[in-house]
mmCIF file of C-alpha atoms in Angstrom:
data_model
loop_
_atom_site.group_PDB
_atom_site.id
_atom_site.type_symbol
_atom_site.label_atom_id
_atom_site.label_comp_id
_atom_site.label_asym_id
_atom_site.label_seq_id
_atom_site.Cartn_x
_atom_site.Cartn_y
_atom_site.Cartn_z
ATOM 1 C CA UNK L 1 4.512 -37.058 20.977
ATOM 2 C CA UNK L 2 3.689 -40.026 18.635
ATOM 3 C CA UNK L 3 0.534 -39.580 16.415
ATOM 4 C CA UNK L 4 -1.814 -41.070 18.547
ATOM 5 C CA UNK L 5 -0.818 -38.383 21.433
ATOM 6 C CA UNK L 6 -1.592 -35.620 18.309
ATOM 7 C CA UNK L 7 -5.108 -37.010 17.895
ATOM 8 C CA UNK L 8 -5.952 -37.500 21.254
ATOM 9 C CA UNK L 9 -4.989 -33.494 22.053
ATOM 10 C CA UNK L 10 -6.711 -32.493 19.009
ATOM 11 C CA UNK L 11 -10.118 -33.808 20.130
ATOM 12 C CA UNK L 12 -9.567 -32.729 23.612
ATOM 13 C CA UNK L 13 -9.431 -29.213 22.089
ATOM 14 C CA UNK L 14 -12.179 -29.439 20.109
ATOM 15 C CA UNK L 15 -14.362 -31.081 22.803
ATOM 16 C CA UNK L 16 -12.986 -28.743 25.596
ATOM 17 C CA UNK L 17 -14.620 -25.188 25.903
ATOM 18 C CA UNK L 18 -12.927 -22.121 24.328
ATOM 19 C CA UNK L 19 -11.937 -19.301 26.831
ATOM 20 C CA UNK L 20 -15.235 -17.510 26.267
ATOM 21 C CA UNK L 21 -16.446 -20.793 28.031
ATOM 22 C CA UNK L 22 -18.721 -21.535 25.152
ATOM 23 C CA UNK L 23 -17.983 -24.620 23.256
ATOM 24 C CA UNK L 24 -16.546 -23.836 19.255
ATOM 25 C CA UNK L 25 -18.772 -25.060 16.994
ATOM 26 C CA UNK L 26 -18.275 -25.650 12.811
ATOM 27 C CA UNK L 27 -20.967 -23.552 10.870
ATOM 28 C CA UNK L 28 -21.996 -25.610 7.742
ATOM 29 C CA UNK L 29 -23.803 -24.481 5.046
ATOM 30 C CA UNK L 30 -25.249 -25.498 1.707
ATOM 31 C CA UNK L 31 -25.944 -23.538 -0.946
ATOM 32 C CA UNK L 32 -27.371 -24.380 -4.476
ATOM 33 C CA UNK L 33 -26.445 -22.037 -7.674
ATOM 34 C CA UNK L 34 -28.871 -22.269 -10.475
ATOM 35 C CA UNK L 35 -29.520 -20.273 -13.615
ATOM 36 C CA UNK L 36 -29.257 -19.781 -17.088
ATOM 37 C CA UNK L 37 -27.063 -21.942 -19.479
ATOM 38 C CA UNK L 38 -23.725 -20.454 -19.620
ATOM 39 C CA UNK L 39 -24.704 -17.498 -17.093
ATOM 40 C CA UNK L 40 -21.621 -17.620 -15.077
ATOM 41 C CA UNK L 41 -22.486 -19.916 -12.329
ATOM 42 C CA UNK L 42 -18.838 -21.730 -12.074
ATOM 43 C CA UNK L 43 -17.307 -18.595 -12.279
ATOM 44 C CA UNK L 44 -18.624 -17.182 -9.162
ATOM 45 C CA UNK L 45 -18.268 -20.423 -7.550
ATOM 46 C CA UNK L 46 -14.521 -20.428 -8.396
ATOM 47 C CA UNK L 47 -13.545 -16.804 -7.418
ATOM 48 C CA UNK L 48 -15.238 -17.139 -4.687
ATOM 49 C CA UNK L 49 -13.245 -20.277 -3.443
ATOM 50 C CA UNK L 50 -10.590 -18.081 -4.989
ATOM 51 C CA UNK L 51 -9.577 -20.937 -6.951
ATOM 52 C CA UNK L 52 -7.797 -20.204 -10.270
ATOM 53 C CA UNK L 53 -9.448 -22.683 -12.430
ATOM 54 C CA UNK L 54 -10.789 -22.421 -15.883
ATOM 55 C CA UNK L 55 -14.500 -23.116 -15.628
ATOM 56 C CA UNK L 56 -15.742 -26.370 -17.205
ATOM 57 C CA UNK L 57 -19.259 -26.731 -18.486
ATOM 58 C CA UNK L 58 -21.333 -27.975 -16.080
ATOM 59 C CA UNK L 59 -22.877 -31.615 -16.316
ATOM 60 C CA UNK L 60 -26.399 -32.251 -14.489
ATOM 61 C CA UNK L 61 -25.611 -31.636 -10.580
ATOM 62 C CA UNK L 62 -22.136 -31.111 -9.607
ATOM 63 C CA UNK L 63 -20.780 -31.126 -6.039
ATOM 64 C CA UNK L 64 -17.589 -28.904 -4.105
ATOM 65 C CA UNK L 65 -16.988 -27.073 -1.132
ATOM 66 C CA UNK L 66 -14.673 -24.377 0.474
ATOM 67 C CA UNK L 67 -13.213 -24.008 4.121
ATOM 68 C CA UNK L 68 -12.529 -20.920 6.331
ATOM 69 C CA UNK L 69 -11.002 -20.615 9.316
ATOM 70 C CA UNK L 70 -12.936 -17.787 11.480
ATOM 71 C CA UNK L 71 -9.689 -17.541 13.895
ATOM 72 C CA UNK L 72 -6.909 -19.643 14.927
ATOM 73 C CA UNK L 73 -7.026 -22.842 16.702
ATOM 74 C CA UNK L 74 -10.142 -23.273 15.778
ATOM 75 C CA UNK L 75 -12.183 -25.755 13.460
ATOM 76 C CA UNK L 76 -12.610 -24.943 9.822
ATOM 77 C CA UNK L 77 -15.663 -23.807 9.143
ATOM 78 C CA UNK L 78 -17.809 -25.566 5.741
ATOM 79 C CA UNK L 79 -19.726 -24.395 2.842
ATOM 80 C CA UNK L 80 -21.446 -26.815 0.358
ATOM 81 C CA UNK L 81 -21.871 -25.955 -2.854
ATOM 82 C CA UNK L 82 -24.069 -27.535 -5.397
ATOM 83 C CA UNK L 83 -24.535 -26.485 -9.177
ATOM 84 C CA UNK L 84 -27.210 -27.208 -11.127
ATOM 85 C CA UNK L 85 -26.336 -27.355 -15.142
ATOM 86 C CA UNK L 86 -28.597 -27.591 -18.077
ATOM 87 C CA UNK L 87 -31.222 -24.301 -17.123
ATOM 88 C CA UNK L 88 -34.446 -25.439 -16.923
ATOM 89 C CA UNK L 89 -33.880 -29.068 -18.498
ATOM 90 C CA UNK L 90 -32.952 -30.509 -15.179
ATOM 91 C CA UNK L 91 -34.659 -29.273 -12.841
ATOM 92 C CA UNK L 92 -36.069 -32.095 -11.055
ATOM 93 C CA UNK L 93 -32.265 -32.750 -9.830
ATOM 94 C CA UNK L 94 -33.156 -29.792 -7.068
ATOM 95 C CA UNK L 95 -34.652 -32.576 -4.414
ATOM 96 C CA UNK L 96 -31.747 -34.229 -4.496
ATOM 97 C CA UNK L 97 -29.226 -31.491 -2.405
ATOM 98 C CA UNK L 98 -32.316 -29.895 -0.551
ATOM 99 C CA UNK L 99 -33.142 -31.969 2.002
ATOM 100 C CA UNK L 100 -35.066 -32.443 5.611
ATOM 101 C CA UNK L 101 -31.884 -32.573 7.508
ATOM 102 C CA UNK L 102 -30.027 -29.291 5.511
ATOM 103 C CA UNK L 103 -33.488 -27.610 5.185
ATOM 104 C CA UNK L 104 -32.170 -25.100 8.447
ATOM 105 C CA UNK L 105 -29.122 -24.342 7.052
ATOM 106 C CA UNK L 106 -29.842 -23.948 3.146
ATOM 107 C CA UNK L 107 -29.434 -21.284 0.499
ATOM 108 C CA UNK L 108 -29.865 -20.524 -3.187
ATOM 109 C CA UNK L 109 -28.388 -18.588 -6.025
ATOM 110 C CA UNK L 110 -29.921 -17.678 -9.038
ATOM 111 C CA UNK L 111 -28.200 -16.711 -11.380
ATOM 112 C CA UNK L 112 -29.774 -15.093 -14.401
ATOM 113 C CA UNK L 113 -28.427 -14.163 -17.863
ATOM 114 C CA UNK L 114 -28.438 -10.063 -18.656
ATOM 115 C CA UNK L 115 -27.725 -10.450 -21.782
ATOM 116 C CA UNK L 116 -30.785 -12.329 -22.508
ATOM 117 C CA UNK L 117 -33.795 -10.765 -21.264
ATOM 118 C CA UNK L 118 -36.300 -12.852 -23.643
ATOM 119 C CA UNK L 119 -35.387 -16.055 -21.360
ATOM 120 C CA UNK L 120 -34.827 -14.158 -17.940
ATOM 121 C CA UNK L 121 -38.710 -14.671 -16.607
ATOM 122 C CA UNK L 122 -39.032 -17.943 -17.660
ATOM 123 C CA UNK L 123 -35.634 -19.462 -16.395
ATOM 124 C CA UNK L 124 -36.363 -17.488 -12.986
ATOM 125 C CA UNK L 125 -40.062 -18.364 -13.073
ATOM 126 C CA UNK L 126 -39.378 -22.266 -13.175
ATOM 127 C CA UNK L 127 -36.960 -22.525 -11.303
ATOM 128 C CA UNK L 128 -37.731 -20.871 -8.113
ATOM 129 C CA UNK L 129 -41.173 -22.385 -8.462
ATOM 130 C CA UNK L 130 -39.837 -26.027 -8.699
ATOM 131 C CA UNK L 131 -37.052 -24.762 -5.573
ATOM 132 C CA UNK L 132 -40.247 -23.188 -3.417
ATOM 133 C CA UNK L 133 -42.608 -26.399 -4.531
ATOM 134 C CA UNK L 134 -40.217 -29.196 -3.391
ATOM 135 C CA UNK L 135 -38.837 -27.198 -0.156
ATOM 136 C CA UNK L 136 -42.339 -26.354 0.895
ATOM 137 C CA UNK L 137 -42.970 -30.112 1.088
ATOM 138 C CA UNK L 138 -40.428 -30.287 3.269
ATOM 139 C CA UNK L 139 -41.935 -27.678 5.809
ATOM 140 C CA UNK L 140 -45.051 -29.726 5.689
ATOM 141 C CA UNK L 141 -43.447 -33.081 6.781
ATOM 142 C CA UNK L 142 -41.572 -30.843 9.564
ATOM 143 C CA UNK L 143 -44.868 -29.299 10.941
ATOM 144 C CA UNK L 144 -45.652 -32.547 12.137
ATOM 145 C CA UNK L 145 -42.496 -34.013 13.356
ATOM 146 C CA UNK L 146 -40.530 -30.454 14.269
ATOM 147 C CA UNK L 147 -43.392 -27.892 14.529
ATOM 148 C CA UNK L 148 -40.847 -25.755 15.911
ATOM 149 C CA UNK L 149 -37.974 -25.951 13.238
ATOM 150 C CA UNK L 150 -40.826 -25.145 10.620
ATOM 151 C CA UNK L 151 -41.659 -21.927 12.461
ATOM 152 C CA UNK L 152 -38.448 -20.961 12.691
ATOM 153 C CA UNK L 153 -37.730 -21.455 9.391
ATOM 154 C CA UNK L 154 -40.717 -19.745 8.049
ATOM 155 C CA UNK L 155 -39.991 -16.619 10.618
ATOM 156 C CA UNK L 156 -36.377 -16.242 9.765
ATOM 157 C CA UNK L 157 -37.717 -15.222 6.609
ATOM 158 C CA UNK L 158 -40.197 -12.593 7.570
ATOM 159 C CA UNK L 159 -37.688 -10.871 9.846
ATOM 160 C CA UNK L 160 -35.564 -10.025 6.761
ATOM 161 C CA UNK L 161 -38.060 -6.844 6.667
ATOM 162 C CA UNK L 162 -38.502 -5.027 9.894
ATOM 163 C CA UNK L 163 -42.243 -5.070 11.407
ATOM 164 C CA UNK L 164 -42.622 -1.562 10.624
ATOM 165 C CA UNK L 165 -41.382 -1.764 7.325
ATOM 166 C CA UNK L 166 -44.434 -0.658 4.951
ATOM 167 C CA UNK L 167 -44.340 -3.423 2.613
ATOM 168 C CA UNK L 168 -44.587 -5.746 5.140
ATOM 169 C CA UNK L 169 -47.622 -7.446 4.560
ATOM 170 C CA UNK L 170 -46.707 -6.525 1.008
ATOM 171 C CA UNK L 171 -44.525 -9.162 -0.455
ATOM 172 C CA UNK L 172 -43.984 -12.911 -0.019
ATOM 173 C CA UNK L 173 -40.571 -13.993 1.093
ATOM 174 C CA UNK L 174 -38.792 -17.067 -0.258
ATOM 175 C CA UNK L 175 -38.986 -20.098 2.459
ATOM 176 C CA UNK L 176 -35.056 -20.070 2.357
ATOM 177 C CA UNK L 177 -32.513 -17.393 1.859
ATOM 178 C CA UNK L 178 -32.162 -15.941 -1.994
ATOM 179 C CA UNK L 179 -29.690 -14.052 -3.437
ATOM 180 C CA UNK L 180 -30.803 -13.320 -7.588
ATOM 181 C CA UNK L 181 -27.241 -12.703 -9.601
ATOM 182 C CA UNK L 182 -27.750 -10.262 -12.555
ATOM 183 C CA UNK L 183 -24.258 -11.686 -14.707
ATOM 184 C CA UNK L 184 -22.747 -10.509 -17.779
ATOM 185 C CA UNK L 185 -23.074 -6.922 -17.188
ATOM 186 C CA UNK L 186 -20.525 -5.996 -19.246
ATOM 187 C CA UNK L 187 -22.757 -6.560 -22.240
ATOM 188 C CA UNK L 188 -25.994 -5.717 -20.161
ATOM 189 C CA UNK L 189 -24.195 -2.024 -20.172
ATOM 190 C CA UNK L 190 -24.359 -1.722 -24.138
ATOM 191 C CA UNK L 191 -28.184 -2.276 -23.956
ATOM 192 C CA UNK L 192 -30.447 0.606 -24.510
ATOM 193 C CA UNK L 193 -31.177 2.781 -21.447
ATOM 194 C CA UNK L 194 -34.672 2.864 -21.537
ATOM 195 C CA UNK L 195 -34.297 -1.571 -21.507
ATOM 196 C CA UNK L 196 -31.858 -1.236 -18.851
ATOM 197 C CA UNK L 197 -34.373 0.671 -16.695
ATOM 198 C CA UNK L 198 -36.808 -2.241 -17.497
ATOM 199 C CA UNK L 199 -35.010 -4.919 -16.437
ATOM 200 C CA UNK L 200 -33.683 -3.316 -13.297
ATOM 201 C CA UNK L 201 -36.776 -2.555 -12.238
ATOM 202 C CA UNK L 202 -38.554 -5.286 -12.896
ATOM 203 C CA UNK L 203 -35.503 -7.772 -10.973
ATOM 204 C CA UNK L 204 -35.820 -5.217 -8.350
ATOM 205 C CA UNK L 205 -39.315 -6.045 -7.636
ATOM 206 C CA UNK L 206 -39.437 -9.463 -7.853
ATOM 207 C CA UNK L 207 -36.179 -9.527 -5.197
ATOM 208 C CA UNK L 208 -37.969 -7.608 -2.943
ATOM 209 C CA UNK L 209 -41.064 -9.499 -3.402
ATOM 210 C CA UNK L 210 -39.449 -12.827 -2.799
ATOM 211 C CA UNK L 211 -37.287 -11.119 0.121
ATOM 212 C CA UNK L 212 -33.673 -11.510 -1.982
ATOM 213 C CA UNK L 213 -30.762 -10.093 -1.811
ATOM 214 C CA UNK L 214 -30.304 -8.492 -5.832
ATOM 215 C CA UNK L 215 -26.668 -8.176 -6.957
ATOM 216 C CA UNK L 216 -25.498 -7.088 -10.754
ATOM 217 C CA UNK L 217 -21.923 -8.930 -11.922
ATOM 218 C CA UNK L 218 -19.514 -9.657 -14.768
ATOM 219 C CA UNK L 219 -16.326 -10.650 -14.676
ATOM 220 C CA UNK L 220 -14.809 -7.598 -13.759
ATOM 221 C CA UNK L 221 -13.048 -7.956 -10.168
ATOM 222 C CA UNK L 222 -15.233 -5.060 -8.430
ATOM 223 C CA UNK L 223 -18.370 -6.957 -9.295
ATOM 224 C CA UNK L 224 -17.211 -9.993 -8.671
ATOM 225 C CA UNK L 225 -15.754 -8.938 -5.431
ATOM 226 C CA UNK L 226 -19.569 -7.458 -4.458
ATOM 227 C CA UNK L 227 -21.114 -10.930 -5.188
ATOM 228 C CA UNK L 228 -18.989 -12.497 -2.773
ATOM 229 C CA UNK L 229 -19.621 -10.390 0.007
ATOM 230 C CA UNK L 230 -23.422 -11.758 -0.121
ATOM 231 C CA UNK L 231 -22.397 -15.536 -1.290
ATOM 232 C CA UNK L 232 -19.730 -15.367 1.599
ATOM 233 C CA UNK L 233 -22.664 -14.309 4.291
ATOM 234 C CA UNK L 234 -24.730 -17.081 3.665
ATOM 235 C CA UNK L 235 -21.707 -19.834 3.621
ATOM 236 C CA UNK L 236 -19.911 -18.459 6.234
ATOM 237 C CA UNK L 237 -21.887 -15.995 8.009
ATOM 238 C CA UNK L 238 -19.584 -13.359 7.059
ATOM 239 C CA UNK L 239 -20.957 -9.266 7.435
ATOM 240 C CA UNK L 240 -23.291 -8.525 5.064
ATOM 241 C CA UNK L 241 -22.396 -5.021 3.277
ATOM 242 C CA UNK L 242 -25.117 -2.294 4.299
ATOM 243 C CA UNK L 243 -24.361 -0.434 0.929
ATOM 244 C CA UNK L 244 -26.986 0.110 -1.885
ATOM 245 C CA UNK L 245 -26.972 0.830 -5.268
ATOM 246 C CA UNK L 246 -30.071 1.421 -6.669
ATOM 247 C CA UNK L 247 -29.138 3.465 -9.993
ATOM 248 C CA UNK L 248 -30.185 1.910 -13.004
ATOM 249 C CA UNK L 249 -28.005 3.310 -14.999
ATOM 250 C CA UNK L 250 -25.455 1.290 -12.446
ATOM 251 C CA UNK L 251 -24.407 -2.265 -11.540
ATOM 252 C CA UNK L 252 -27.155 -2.867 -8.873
ATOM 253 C CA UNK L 253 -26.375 -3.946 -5.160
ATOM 254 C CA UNK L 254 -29.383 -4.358 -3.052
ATOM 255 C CA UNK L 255 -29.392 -6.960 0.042
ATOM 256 C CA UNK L 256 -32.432 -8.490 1.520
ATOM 257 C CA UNK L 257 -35.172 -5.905 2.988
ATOM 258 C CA UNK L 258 -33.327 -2.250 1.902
ATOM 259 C CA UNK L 259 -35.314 -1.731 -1.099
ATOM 260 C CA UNK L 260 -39.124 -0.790 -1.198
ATOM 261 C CA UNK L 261 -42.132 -0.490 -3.209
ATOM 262 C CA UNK L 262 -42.232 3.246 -3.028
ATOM 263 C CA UNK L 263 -38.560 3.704 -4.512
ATOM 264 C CA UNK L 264 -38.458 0.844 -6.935
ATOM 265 C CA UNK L 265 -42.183 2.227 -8.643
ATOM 266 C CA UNK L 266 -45.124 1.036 -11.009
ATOM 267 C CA UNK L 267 -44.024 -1.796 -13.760
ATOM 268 C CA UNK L 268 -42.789 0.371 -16.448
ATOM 269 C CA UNK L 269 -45.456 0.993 -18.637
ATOM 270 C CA UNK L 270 -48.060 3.619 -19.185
ATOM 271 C CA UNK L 271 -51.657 3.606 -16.987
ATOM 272 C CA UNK L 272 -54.077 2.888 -19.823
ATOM 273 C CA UNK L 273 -51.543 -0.127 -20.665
ATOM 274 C CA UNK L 274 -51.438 -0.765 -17.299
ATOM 275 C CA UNK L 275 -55.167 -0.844 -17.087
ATOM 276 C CA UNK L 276 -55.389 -3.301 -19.763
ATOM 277 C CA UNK L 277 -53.463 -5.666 -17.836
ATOM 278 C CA UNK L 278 -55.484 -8.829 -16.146
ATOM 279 C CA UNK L 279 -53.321 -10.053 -13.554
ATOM 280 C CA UNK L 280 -54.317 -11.630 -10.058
ATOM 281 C CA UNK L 281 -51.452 -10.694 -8.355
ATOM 282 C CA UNK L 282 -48.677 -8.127 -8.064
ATOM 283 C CA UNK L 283 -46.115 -10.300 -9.644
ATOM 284 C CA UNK L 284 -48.454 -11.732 -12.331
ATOM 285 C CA UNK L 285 -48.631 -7.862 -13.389
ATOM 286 C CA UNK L 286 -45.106 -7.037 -13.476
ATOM 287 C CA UNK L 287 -44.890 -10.345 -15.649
ATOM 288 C CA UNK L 288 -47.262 -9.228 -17.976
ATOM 289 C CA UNK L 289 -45.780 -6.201 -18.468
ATOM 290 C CA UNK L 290 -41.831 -7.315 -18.571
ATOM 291 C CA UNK L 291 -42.602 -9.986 -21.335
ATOM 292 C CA UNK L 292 -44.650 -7.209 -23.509
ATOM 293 C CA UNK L 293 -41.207 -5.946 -23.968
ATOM 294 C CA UNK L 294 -39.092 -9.100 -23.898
ATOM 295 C CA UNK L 295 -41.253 -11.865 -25.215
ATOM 296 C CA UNK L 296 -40.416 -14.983 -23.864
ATOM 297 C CA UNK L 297 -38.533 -17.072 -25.823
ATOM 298 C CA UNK L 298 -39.342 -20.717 -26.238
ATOM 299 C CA UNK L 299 -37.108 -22.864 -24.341
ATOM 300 C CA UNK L 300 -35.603 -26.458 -25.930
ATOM 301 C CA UNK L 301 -32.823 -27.086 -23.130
ATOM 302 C CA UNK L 302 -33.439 -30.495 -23.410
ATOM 303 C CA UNK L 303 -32.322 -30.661 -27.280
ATOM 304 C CA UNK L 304 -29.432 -28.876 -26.171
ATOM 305 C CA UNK L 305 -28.017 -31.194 -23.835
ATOM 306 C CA UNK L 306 -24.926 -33.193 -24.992
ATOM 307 C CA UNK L 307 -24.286 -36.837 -24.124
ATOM 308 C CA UNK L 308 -21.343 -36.554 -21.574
ATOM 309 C CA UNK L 309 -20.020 -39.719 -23.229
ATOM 310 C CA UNK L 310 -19.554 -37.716 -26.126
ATOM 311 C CA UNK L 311 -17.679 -34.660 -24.222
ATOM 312 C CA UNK L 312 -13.842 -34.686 -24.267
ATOM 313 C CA UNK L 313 -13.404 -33.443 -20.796
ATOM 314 C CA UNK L 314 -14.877 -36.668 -19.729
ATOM 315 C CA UNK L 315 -12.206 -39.287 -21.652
ATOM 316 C CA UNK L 316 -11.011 -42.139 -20.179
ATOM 317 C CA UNK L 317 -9.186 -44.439 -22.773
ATOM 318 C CA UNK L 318 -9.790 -47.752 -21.718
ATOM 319 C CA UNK L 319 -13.297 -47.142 -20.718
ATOM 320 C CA UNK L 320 -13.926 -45.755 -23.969
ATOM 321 C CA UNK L 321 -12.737 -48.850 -25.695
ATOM 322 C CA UNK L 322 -14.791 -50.854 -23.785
ATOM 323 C CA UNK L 323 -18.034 -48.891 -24.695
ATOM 324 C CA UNK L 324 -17.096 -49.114 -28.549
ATOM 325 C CA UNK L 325 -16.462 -52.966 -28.172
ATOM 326 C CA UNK L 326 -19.864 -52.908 -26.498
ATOM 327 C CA UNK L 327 -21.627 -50.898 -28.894
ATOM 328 C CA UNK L 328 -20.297 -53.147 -31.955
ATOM 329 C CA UNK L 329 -21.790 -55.952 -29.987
ATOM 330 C CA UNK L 330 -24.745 -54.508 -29.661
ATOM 331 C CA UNK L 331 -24.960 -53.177 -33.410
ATOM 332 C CA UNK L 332 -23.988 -57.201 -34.409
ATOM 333 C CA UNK L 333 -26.330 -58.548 -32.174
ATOM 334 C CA UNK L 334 -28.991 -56.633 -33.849
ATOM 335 C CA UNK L 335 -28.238 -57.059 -37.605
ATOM 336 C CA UNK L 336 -28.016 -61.027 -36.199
ATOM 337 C CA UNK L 337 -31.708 -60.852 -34.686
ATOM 338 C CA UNK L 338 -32.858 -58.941 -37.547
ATOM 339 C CA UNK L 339 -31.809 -61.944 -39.604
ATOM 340 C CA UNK L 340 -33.304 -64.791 -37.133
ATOM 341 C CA UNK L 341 -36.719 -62.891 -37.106
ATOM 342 C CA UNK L 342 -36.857 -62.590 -41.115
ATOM 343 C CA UNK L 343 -35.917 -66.633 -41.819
ATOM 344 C CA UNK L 344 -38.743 -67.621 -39.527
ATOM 345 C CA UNK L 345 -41.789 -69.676 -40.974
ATOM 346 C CA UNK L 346 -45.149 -68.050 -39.349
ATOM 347 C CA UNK L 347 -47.111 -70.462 -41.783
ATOM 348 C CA UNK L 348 -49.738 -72.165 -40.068
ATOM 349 C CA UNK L 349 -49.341 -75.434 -42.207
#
């Protein structure tokens, strides 16, 4: 057969039905990690392309993908995944890989620090509220030109607790699926108990309040292997695990809609404190109450954020002498203005 032959029978086979009679299609996903600085985020993106890579700082928004086949003689299946560096600093860079025509088939991963409770509420505060903000715009524009994509959207959502389920009417889902990564366990471990049980509880809430899946990792192989089972089901629609761990004194594995109110319990504080709180809503108490404990601490990601022209991983040689020939230009043609500007006469006579 020459290669033209090849191509043509490979489309055919595509095209053709499969002997189910149902025509195979590719299942693409996207799915955005987020986090802390340093939390782990390439990490968990590399063993779960099972690539053996050392990870690499990330710079701003960076872009790969994996490939699975779900049986043979059939297409690949795709999985889009997007990584937003700097924390908080760049958050605005979430629009950009979110979009009206992904919207259906979009996830997200946050992935938050353990070993630094004083900046867990804040980091996970901004950034799902910039993530819900900007995809919530995108619901509106598709009420009016895909009413029913919108619902569906919205409802896929809701069904991650049964009907009967008493928290029901309870909690407030996320508009797209969430899983919240607890990483660095390992150190998390050598905490106090009584902190442990604090920040368990209080990431246990605010996963079943958004409707999350909540899994605790380091960079142990079990725990790793336990975040990709729920990374895996949103790229590629593998099983989701049934299993829960709940112990605090535990890694936690919870997916979407097996926890409840009832079992996680009050924020952890007395009732007179409790009492003393002002909060409007359930997660505005639980807030309150975590960062009594942990007060948050302030937040200058933007200070910390290195000129990648500066980084070594980045060097290119001869682009590198170009931008020092520039910049000498530049410094010359400065000291040269500075000169022109001082030797001119603004006399009036």
């Amino acid at each position: 057969d020459t290669l033209w032959d090849l191509a043509v029978a490979e489309v055919e086979k595509r095209e053709n039905p499969d002997d189910d009679g149902k025509h195979v299609e590719v299942w693409e996903k996207s799915i955005l990690f987020m986090g802390n600085k340093h939390g782990g985020k390439t990490t968990i993106i590399l063993r779960c392309l099972e690539r053996e890579e050392i990870p690499k700082p990330t710079l701003a928004l960076e872009y790969t993908f994996g490939r699975r086949t779900r049986r043979q003689n059939t297409p690949k299946d795709i999985a889009h995944f997007w990584e937003l560096g700097g924390g908080t600093s760049l958050m605005e860079l979430i629009r950009i890989p979110i979009t009206i025509n992904n919207i259906r088939s979009f996830a997200v991963v946050l992935v938050l620090d353990l070993s630094k409770p004083n900046e867990l509420w804040n980091t996970m505060e901004q950034l799902l509220q910039v993530t819900r903000n900007h995809v919530n715009k995108i619901l509106t524009k598709l009420e009016k030109t895909n009413p029913e994509v919108a619902a569906e959207i919205k409802q896929r959502m809701r069904n991650n607790l049964q009907r009967d389920h008493p928290d029901y009417e309870l909690v407030d889902p996320f508009p797209i699926p969430l899983v919240i990564i607890g990483s660095k366990y390992d150190i998390f471990n050598d905490f106090d108990s009584e902190m442990r049980k604090i920040i368990s509880k209080t990431l246990r809430f605010v996963a079943h309040y958004y409707g999350a899946s909540l899994v605790f990792t380091s960079k142990s192989e079990a725990l790793l292997l336990k975040a990709r089972v729920l990374i895996n089901h949103l790229a590629f629609g593998y099983d989701r695990s049934k299993s829960v761990s709940v112990d605090h004194s535990k890694p936690l594995f919870i997916p979407a809609g097996l926890d409840s109110l009832s079992q996680i319990g009050p924020p952890p504080a007395s009732d007179s404190d409790i009492g003393k709180v002002r909060a409007n809503t359930p997660l505005e108490l639980w807030k309150k109450v975590f960062e009594k404990t942990f007060p948050p601490k302030s937040c200058h990601d933007l200070k910390d954020t290195k000129d990648p022209a500066q980084d070594l991983q980045y060097t290119e040689y001869e682009v590198d002498v170009m931008r020092a020939q520039k910049n000498q230009e530049l410094e010359q043609y400065k000291r040269n203005a500075s000169k022109s500007w001082k030797e001119m006469d603004f006399d009036p006579d």
